[in-house]
Amino acid sequence: MDVRYFLDPETGESHILRHGVLEDEVEDVLARPFEDRPGHGGSRVAVGRARSGRYVRVIYVPDPEPGSLFVITVYPLGPKTLRALRRRRKKKT
């Protein structure tokens, strides 16, 4: 899967670095998300756990090119959001 990232206009670096999330963590979540649902304006929201152990939310849009997507932003889940995710996952089983 080809993953492109939004670049911060102030620094020229990937915007995800502002949130302390690494590209490897994003790609882990996108490869095996717990949830992947529609977002706003054609975006998608993937939530999952990276191999690092952190739970991360990824906001992205599919690219027109098959097998490619553009990551807008990401952030680690806070304690309340993580509890809600665990409750939702528990209900599914």
Backbone as XML, in Angstrom:
<?xml version="1.0"?>
<chain id="A" units="angstrom">
  <residue number="1" name="MET">
    <atom name="N" x="0.848" y="-1.174" z="0.000"/>
    <atom name="CA" x="0.000" y="0.000" z="0.000"/>
    <atom name="C" x="0.899" y="1.246" z="0.000"/>
  </residue>
  <residue number="2" name="ASP">
    <atom name="N" x="0.592" y="2.161" z="-0.885"/>
    <atom name="CA" x="1.336" y="3.423" z="-0.969"/>
    <atom name="C" x="0.637" y="4.450" z="-0.088"/>
  </residue>
  <residue number="3" name="VAL">
    <atom name="N" x="1.359" y="4.966" z="0.920"/>
    <atom name="CA" x="0.791" y="5.923" z="1.863"/>
    <atom name="C" x="1.532" y="7.249" z="1.725"/>
  </residue>
  <residue number="4" name="ARG">
    <atom name="N" x="0.765" y="8.309" z="1.454"/>
    <atom name="CA" x="1.332" y="9.658" z="1.414"/>
    <atom name="C" x="0.831" y="10.419" z="2.633"/>
  </residue>
  <residue number="5" name="TYR">
    <atom name="N" x="1.614" y="11.400" z="3.079"/>
    <atom name="CA" x="1.274" y="12.148" z="4.290"/>
    <atom name="C" x="1.179" y="13.635" z="4.005"/>
  </residue>
  <residue number="6" name="PHE">
    <atom name="N" x="0.249" y="14.293" z="4.692"/>
    <atom name="CA" x="0.120" y="15.743" z="4.611"/>
    <atom name="C" x="1.376" y="16.372" z="5.201"/>
  </residue>
  <residue number="7" name="LEU">
    <atom name="N" x="1.960" y="17.312" z="4.487"/>
    <atom name="CA" x="3.160" y="17.995" z="4.964"/>
    <atom name="C" x="2.781" y="19.306" z="5.640"/>
  </residue>
  <residue number="8" name="ASP">
    <atom name="N" x="3.321" y="19.519" z="6.819"/>
    <atom name="CA" x="3.094" y="20.742" z="7.575"/>
    <atom name="C" x="3.736" y="21.902" z="6.821"/>
  </residue>
  <residue number="9" name="PRO">
    <atom name="N" x="2.964" y="22.931" z="6.436"/>
    <atom name="CA" x="3.527" y="24.031" z="5.658"/>
    <atom name="C" x="4.592" y="24.831" z="6.423"/>
  </residue>
  <residue number="10" name="GLU">
    <atom name="N" x="4.526" y="24.827" z="7.755"/>
    <atom name="CA" x="5.503" y="25.573" z="8.543"/>
    <atom name="C" x="6.860" y="24.889" z="8.591"/>
  </residue>
  <residue number="11" name="THR">
    <atom name="N" x="6.864" y="23.556" z="8.691"/>
    <atom name="CA" x="8.125" y="22.829" z="8.857"/>
    <atom name="C" x="8.544" y="22.049" z="7.622"/>
  </residue>
  <residue number="12" name="GLY">
    <atom name="N" x="7.595" y="21.748" z="6.745"/>
    <atom name="CA" x="7.897" y="20.932" z="5.574"/>
    <atom name="C" x="7.967" y="19.448" z="5.902"/>
  </residue>
  <residue number="13" name="GLU">
    <atom name="N" x="7.746" y="19.091" z="7.182"/>
    <atom name="CA" x="7.772" y="17.694" z="7.597"/>
    <atom name="C" x="6.345" y="17.139" z="7.655"/>
  </residue>
  <residue number="14" name="SER">
    <atom name="N" x="6.262" y="15.847" z="7.788"/>
    <atom name="CA" x="4.974" y="15.198" z="7.889"/>
    <atom name="C" x="4.201" y="15.730" z="9.098"/>
  </residue>
  <residue number="15" name="HIS">
    <atom name="N" x="2.934" y="16.070" z="8.892"/>
    <atom name="CA" x="2.093" y="16.633" z="9.944"/>
    <atom name="C" x="1.946" y="15.688" z="11.136"/>
  </residue>
  <residue number="16" name="ILE">
    <atom name="N" x="2.015" y="14.385" z="10.898"/>
    <atom name="CA" x="1.812" y="13.426" z="11.980"/>
    <atom name="C" x="2.860" y="13.569" z="13.079"/>
  </residue>
  <residue number="17" name="LEU">
    <atom name="N" x="4.032" y="14.089" z="12.746"/>
    <atom name="CA" x="5.085" y="14.260" z="13.755"/>
    <atom name="C" x="4.662" y="15.234" z="14.841"/>
  </residue>
  <residue number="18" name="ARG">
    <atom name="N" x="3.800" y="16.186" z="14.498"/>
    <atom name="CA" x="3.284" y="17.129" z="15.500"/>
    <atom name="C" x="2.505" y="16.427" z="16.601"/>
  </residue>
  <residue number="19" name="HIS">
    <atom name="N" x="1.946" y="15.288" z="16.265"/>
    <atom name="CA" x="1.141" y="14.536" z="17.212"/>
    <atom name="C" x="1.934" y="13.402" z="17.870"/>
  </residue>
  <residue number="20" name="GLY">
    <atom name="N" x="3.213" y="13.327" z="17.565"/>
    <atom name="CA" x="4.068" y="12.329" z="18.187"/>
    <atom name="C" x="3.821" y="10.907" z="17.714"/>
  </residue>
  <residue number="21" name="VAL">
    <atom name="N" x="3.285" y="10.766" z="16.516"/>
    <atom name="CA" x="2.992" y="9.450" z="15.956"/>
    <atom name="C" x="3.949" y="9.199" z="14.797"/>
  </residue>
  <residue number="22" name="LEU">
    <atom name="N" x="4.476" y="7.995" z="14.725"/>
    <atom name="CA" x="5.429" y="7.637" z="13.670"/>
    <atom name="C" x="4.720" y="7.013" z="12.474"/>
  </residue>
  <residue number="23" name="GLU">
    <atom name="N" x="5.353" y="7.102" z="11.317"/>
    <atom name="CA" x="4.776" y="6.529" z="10.100"/>
    <atom name="C" x="4.540" y="5.029" z="10.248"/>
  </residue>
  <residue number="24" name="ASP">
    <atom name="N" x="5.458" y="4.330" z="10.913"/>
    <atom name="CA" x="5.282" y="2.882" z="11.122"/>
    <atom name="C" x="4.003" y="2.588" z="11.892"/>
  </residue>
  <residue number="25" name="GLU">
    <atom name="N" x="3.683" y="3.424" z="12.894"/>
    <atom name="CA" x="2.472" y="3.226" z="13.686"/>
    <atom name="C" x="1.234" y="3.432" z="12.822"/>
  </residue>
  <residue number="26" name="VAL">
    <atom name="N" x="1.270" y="4.439" z="11.968"/>
    <atom name="CA" x="0.137" y="4.706" z="11.063"/>
    <atom name="C" x="-0.071" y="3.516" z="10.137"/>
  </residue>
  <residue number="27" name="GLU">
    <atom name="N" x="1.001" y="3.034" z="9.564"/>
    <atom name="CA" x="0.894" y="1.930" z="8.618"/>
    <atom name="C" x="0.441" y="0.640" z="9.297"/>
  </residue>
  <residue number="28" name="ASP">
    <atom name="N" x="0.832" y="0.431" z="10.561"/>
    <atom name="CA" x="0.340" y="-0.726" z="11.320"/>
    <atom name="C" x="-1.174" y="-0.664" z="11.460"/>
  </residue>
  <residue number="29" name="VAL">
    <atom name="N" x="-1.691" y="0.504" z="11.829"/>
    <atom name="CA" x="-3.127" y="0.667" z="12.032"/>
    <atom name="C" x="-3.866" y="0.509" z="10.712"/>
  </residue>
  <residue number="30" name="LEU">
    <atom name="N" x="-3.349" y="1.092" z="9.647"/>
    <atom name="CA" x="-4.022" y="0.988" z="8.354"/>
    <atom name="C" x="-4.020" y="-0.441" z="7.822"/>
  </residue>
  <residue number="31" name="ALA">
    <atom name="N" x="-3.003" y="-1.214" z="8.166"/>
    <atom name="CA" x="-2.933" y="-2.596" z="7.701"/>
    <atom name="C" x="-3.969" y="-3.484" z="8.388"/>
  </residue>
  <residue number="32" name="ARG">
    <atom name="N" x="-4.239" y="-3.211" z="9.690"/>
    <atom name="CA" x="-5.187" y="-4.028" z="10.442"/>
    <atom name="C" x="-5.972" y="-3.172" z="11.432"/>
  </residue>
  <residue number="33" name="PRO">
    <atom name="N" x="-6.883" y="-2.334" z="10.942"/>
    <atom name="CA" x="-7.650" y="-1.475" z="11.861"/>
    <atom name="C" x="-8.716" y="-2.262" z="12.618"/>
  </residue>
  <residue number="34" name="PHE">
    <atom name="N" x="-8.996" y="-1.819" z="13.842"/>
    <atom name="CA" x="-10.120" y="-2.371" z="14.594"/>
    <atom name="C" x="-11.416" y="-1.841" z="13.991"/>
  </residue>
  <residue number="35" name="GLU">
    <atom name="N" x="-11.386" y="-0.572" z="13.598"/>
    <atom name="CA" x="-12.536" y="0.085" z="12.975"/>
    <atom name="C" x="-12.041" y="0.902" z="11.788"/>
  </residue>
  <residue number="36" name="ASP">
    <atom name="N" x="-12.833" y="0.942" z="10.747"/>
    <atom name="CA" x="-12.553" y="1.803" z="9.593"/>
    <atom name="C" x="-13.917" y="2.263" z="9.090"/>
  </residue>
  <residue number="37" name="ARG">
    <atom name="N" x="-14.237" y="3.515" z="9.360"/>
    <atom name="CA" x="-15.587" y="4.013" z="9.061"/>
    <atom name="C" x="-15.501" y="5.315" z="8.271"/>
  </residue>
  <residue number="38" name="PRO">
    <atom name="N" x="-16.621" y="5.717" z="7.667"/>
    <atom name="CA" x="-16.630" y="6.988" z="6.936"/>
    <atom name="C" x="-16.440" y="8.170" z="7.881"/>
  </residue>
  <residue number="39" name="GLY">
    <atom name="N" x="-15.737" y="9.182" z="7.408"/>
    <atom name="CA" x="-15.562" y="10.433" z="8.144"/>
    <atom name="C" x="-16.338" y="11.532" z="7.445"/>
  </residue>
  <residue number="40" name="HIS">
    <atom name="N" x="-15.842" y="12.747" z="7.523"/>
    <atom name="CA" x="-16.494" y="13.894" z="6.889"/>
    <atom name="C" x="-15.867" y="14.169" z="5.526"/>
  </residue>
  <residue number="41" name="GLY">
    <atom name="N" x="-16.686" y="14.609" z="4.587"/>
    <atom name="CA" x="-16.197" y="15.048" z="3.281"/>
    <atom name="C" x="-15.426" y="14.011" z="2.500"/>
  </residue>
  <residue number="42" name="GLY">
    <atom name="N" x="-15.841" y="12.759" z="2.575"/>
    <atom name="CA" x="-15.183" y="11.712" z="1.808"/>
    <atom name="C" x="-13.982" y="11.096" z="2.500"/>
  </residue>
  <residue number="43" name="SER">
    <atom name="N" x="-13.677" y="11.547" z="3.703"/>
    <atom name="CA" x="-12.539" y="10.971" z="4.424"/>
    <atom name="C" x="-12.953" y="9.670" z="5.102"/>
  </residue>
  <residue number="44" name="ARG">
    <atom name="N" x="-11.978" y="8.949" z="5.603"/>
    <atom name="CA" x="-12.182" y="7.720" z="6.360"/>
    <atom name="C" x="-11.466" y="7.853" z="7.689"/>
  </residue>
  <residue number="45" name="VAL">
    <atom name="N" x="-11.941" y="7.134" z="8.700"/>
    <atom name="CA" x="-11.336" y="7.150" z="10.026"/>
    <atom name="C" x="-11.017" y="5.702" z="10.401"/>
  </residue>
  <residue number="46" name="ALA">
    <atom name="N" x="-9.730" y="5.430" z="10.568"/>
    <atom name="CA" x="-9.290" y="4.098" z="10.985"/>
    <atom name="C" x="-8.763" y="4.197" z="12.406"/>
  </residue>
  <residue number="47" name="VAL">
    <atom name="N" x="-9.149" y="3.233" z="13.234"/>
    <atom name="CA" x="-8.699" y="3.179" z="14.617"/>
    <atom name="C" x="-8.116" y="1.795" z="14.859"/>
  </residue>
  <residue number="48" name="GLY">
    <atom name="N" x="-6.957" y="1.755" z="15.503"/>
    <atom name="CA" x="-6.361" y="0.463" z="15.786"/>
    <atom name="C" x="-5.163" y="0.586" z="16.693"/>
  </residue>
  <residue number="49" name="ARG">
    <atom name="N" x="-4.501" y="-0.542" z="16.882"/>
    <atom name="CA" x="-3.331" y="-0.612" z="17.749"/>
    <atom name="C" x="-2.100" y="-0.894" z="16.914"/>
  </residue>
  <residue number="50" name="ALA">
    <atom name="N" x="-1.092" y="-0.066" z="17.095"/>
    <atom name="CA" x="0.176" y="-0.259" z="16.392"/>
    <atom name="C" x="1.001" y="-1.317" z="17.113"/>
  </residue>
  <residue number="51" name="ARG">
    <atom name="N" x="1.995" y="-1.852" z="16.442"/>
    <atom name="CA" x="2.874" y="-2.829" z="17.081"/>
    <atom name="C" x="3.597" y="-2.252" z="18.286"/>
  </residue>
  <residue number="52" name="SER">
    <atom name="N" x="3.721" y="-0.933" z="18.340"/>
    <atom name="CA" x="4.358" y="-0.274" z="19.481"/>
    <atom name="C" x="3.485" y="-0.377" z="20.734"/>
  </residue>
  <residue number="53" name="GLY">
    <atom name="N" x="2.202" y="-0.744" z="20.542"/>
    <atom name="CA" x="1.280" y="-0.859" z="21.660"/>
    <atom name="C" x="0.339" y="0.325" z="21.792"/>
  </residue>
  <residue number="54" name="ARG">
    <atom name="N" x="0.628" y="1.405" z="21.062"/>
    <atom name="CA" x="-0.240" y="2.583" z="21.149"/>
    <atom name="C" x="-1.476" y="2.417" z="20.284"/>
  </residue>
  <residue number="55" name="TYR">
    <atom name="N" x="-2.573" y="2.979" z="20.777"/>
    <atom name="CA" x="-3.817" y="3.027" z="20.022"/>
    <atom name="C" x="-3.860" y="4.365" z="19.299"/>
  </residue>
  <residue number="56" name="VAL">
    <atom name="N" x="-4.150" y="4.315" z="17.997"/>
    <atom name="CA" x="-4.046" y="5.500" z="17.151"/>
    <atom name="C" x="-5.285" y="5.622" z="16.271"/>
  </residue>
  <residue number="57" name="ARG">
    <atom name="N" x="-5.721" y="6.875" z="16.062"/>
    <atom name="CA" x="-6.792" y="7.190" z="15.105"/>
    <atom name="C" x="-6.133" y="7.842" z="13.894"/>
  </residue>
  <residue number="58" name="VAL">
    <atom name="N" x="-6.478" y="7.359" z="12.703"/>
    <atom name="CA" x="-5.911" y="7.858" z="11.448"/>
    <atom name="C" x="-7.040" y="8.407" z="10.586"/>
  </residue>
  <residue number="59" name="ILE">
    <atom name="N" x="-6.923" y="9.671" z="10.181"/>
    <atom name="CA" x="-7.887" y="10.291" z="9.272"/>
    <atom name="C" x="-7.225" y="10.326" z="7.897"/>
  </residue>
  <residue number="60" name="TYR">
    <atom name="N" x="-7.867" y="9.717" z="6.914"/>
    <atom name="CA" x="-7.260" y="9.628" z="5.584"/>
    <atom name="C" x="-8.324" y="9.691" z="4.499"/>
  </residue>
  <residue number="61" name="VAL">
    <atom name="N" x="-7.853" y="9.881" z="3.274"/>
    <atom name="CA" x="-8.733" y="9.796" z="2.105"/>
    <atom name="C" x="-8.097" y="8.824" z="1.118"/>
  </residue>
  <residue number="62" name="PRO">
    <atom name="N" x="-8.912" y="7.969" z="0.516"/>
    <atom name="CA" x="-8.385" y="7.079" z="-0.517"/>
    <atom name="C" x="-7.958" y="7.901" z="-1.733"/>
  </residue>
  <residue number="63" name="ASP">
    <atom name="N" x="-6.834" y="7.556" z="-2.309"/>
    <atom name="CA" x="-6.371" y="8.203" z="-3.541"/>
    <atom name="C" x="-7.087" y="7.579" z="-4.725"/>
  </residue>
  <residue number="64" name="PRO">
    <atom name="N" x="-7.174" y="8.324" z="-5.830"/>
    <atom name="CA" x="-7.779" y="7.731" z="-7.030"/>
    <atom name="C" x="-6.991" y="6.517" z="-7.531"/>
  </residue>
  <residue number="65" name="GLU">
    <atom name="N" x="-5.683" y="6.508" z="-7.286"/>
    <atom name="CA" x="-4.843" y="5.383" z="-7.703"/>
    <atom name="C" x="-5.095" y="4.187" z="-6.778"/>
  </residue>
  <residue number="66" name="PRO">
    <atom name="N" x="-5.414" y="3.034" z="-7.317"/>
    <atom name="CA" x="-5.680" y="1.865" z="-6.463"/>
    <atom name="C" x="-4.486" y="1.531" z="-5.568"/>
  </residue>
  <residue number="67" name="GLY">
    <atom name="N" x="-4.782" y="1.133" z="-4.330"/>
    <atom name="CA" x="-3.736" y="0.744" z="-3.396"/>
    <atom name="C" x="-2.974" y="1.912" z="-2.805"/>
  </residue>
  <residue number="68" name="SER">
    <atom name="N" x="-3.544" y="3.120" z="-2.907"/>
    <atom name="CA" x="-2.861" y="4.313" z="-2.425"/>
    <atom name="C" x="-3.824" y="5.147" z="-1.598"/>
  </residue>
  <residue number="69" name="LEU">
    <atom name="N" x="-3.286" y="5.799" z="-0.547"/>
    <atom name="CA" x="-4.110" y="6.689" z="0.250"/>
    <atom name="C" x="-3.290" y="7.849" z="0.789"/>
  </residue>
  <residue number="70" name="PHE">
    <atom name="N" x="-4.011" y="8.899" z="1.198"/>
    <atom name="CA" x="-3.396" y="10.135" z="1.680"/>
    <atom name="C" x="-3.821" y="10.358" z="3.124"/>
  </residue>
  <residue number="71" name="VAL">
    <atom name="N" x="-2.841" y="10.360" z="4.041"/>
    <atom name="CA" x="-3.118" y="10.549" z="5.462"/>
    <atom name="C" x="-3.167" y="12.042" z="5.760"/>
  </residue>
  <residue number="72" name="ILE">
    <atom name="N" x="-4.285" y="12.487" z="6.311"/>
    <atom name="CA" x="-4.468" y="13.895" z="6.642"/>
    <atom name="C" x="-3.886" y="14.188" z="8.014"/>
  </residue>
  <residue number="73" name="THR">
    <atom name="N" x="-4.319" y="13.420" z="9.011"/>
    <atom name="CA" x="-3.810" y="13.612" z="10.367"/>
    <atom name="C" x="-3.982" y="12.327" z="11.156"/>
  </residue>
  <residue number="74" name="VAL">
    <atom name="N" x="-3.287" y="12.245" z="12.260"/>
    <atom name="CA" x="-3.387" y="11.105" z="13.179"/>
    <atom name="C" x="-3.207" y="11.617" z="14.596"/>
  </residue>
  <residue number="75" name="TYR">
    <atom name="N" x="-3.689" y="10.842" z="15.534"/>
    <atom name="CA" x="-3.400" y="11.160" z="16.928"/>
    <atom name="C" x="-3.645" y="9.939" z="17.788"/>
  </residue>
  <residue number="76" name="PRO">
    <atom name="N" x="-2.885" y="9.848" z="18.887"/>
    <atom name="CA" x="-3.104" y="8.747" z="19.815"/>
    <atom name="C" x="-4.442" y="8.921" z="20.521"/>
  </residue>
  <residue number="77" name="LEU">
    <atom name="N" x="-5.052" y="7.810" z="20.874"/>
    <atom name="CA" x="-6.335" y="7.878" z="21.570"/>
    <atom name="C" x="-6.123" y="8.265" z="23.030"/>
  </residue>
  <residue number="78" name="GLY">
    <atom name="N" x="-7.004" y="9.127" z="23.522"/>
    <atom name="CA" x="-6.992" y="9.493" z="24.932"/>
    <atom name="C" x="-7.666" y="8.410" z="25.757"/>
  </residue>
  <residue number="79" name="PRO">
    <atom name="N" x="-7.597" y="8.518" z="27.077"/>
    <atom name="CA" x="-8.155" y="7.475" z="27.942"/>
    <atom name="C" x="-9.655" y="7.237" z="27.758"/>
  </residue>
  <residue number="80" name="LYS">
    <atom name="N" x="-10.447" y="8.287" z="27.626"/>
    <atom name="CA" x="-11.896" y="8.108" z="27.464"/>
    <atom name="C" x="-12.226" y="7.446" z="26.129"/>
  </residue>
  <residue number="81" name="THR">
    <atom name="N" x="-11.572" y="7.886" z="25.084"/>
    <atom name="CA" x="-11.808" y="7.316" z="23.755"/>
    <atom name="C" x="-11.384" y="5.855" z="23.721"/>
  </residue>
  <residue number="82" name="LEU">
    <atom name="N" x="-10.282" y="5.549" z="24.389"/>
    <atom name="CA" x="-9.802" y="4.172" z="24.438"/>
    <atom name="C" x="-10.790" y="3.276" z="25.189"/>
  </residue>
  <residue number="83" name="ARG">
    <atom name="N" x="-11.349" y="3.759" z="26.282"/>
    <atom name="CA" x="-12.354" y="2.983" z="27.012"/>
    <atom name="C" x="-13.580" y="2.726" z="26.142"/>
  </residue>
  <residue number="84" name="ALA">
    <atom name="N" x="-14.016" y="3.738" z="25.416"/>
    <atom name="CA" x="-15.180" y="3.578" z="24.530"/>
    <atom name="C" x="-14.881" y="2.549" z="23.434"/>
  </residue>
  <residue number="85" name="LEU">
    <atom name="N" x="-13.684" y="2.593" z="22.873"/>
    <atom name="CA" x="-13.290" y="1.622" z="21.849"/>
    <atom name="C" x="-13.319" y="0.210" z="22.426"/>
  </residue>
  <residue number="86" name="ARG">
    <atom name="N" x="-12.776" y="0.043" z="23.602"/>
    <atom name="CA" x="-12.763" y="-1.284" z="24.232"/>
    <atom name="C" x="-14.180" y="-1.795" z="24.499"/>
  </residue>
  <residue number="87" name="ARG">
    <atom name="N" x="-15.075" y="-0.902" z="24.905"/>
    <atom name="CA" x="-16.473" y="-1.293" z="25.119"/>
    <atom name="C" x="-17.105" y="-1.746" z="23.800"/>
  </residue>
  <residue number="88" name="ARG">
    <atom name="N" x="-16.884" y="-0.986" z="22.737"/>
    <atom name="CA" x="-17.464" y="-1.343" z="21.439"/>
    <atom name="C" x="-16.927" y="-2.697" z="20.962"/>
  </residue>
  <residue number="89" name="ARG">
    <atom name="N" x="-15.639" y="-2.919" z="21.150"/>
    <atom name="CA" x="-15.038" y="-4.187" z="20.695"/>
    <atom name="C" x="-15.554" y="-5.356" z="21.518"/>
  </residue>
  <residue number="90" name="LYS">
    <atom name="N" x="-15.793" y="-5.122" z="22.805"/>
    <atom name="CA" x="-16.288" y="-6.170" z="23.683"/>
    <atom name="C" x="-17.696" y="-6.595" z="23.275"/>
  </residue>
  <residue number="91" name="LYS">
    <atom name="N" x="-18.520" y="-5.629" z="22.867"/>
    <atom name="CA" x="-19.894" y="-5.919" z="22.441"/>
    <atom name="C" x="-19.922" y="-6.787" z="21.196"/>
  </residue>
  <residue number="92" name="LYS">
    <atom name="N" x="-18.931" y="-6.641" z="20.321"/>
    <atom name="CA" x="-18.902" y="-7.396" z="19.068"/>
    <atom name="C" x="-18.637" y="-8.881" z="19.287"/>
  </residue>
  <residue number="93" name="THR">
    <atom name="N" x="-17.941" y="-9.218" z="20.372"/>
    <atom name="CA" x="-17.586" y="-10.629" z="20.595"/>
    <atom name="C" x="-18.611" y="-11.369" z="21.390"/>
  </residue>
</chain>
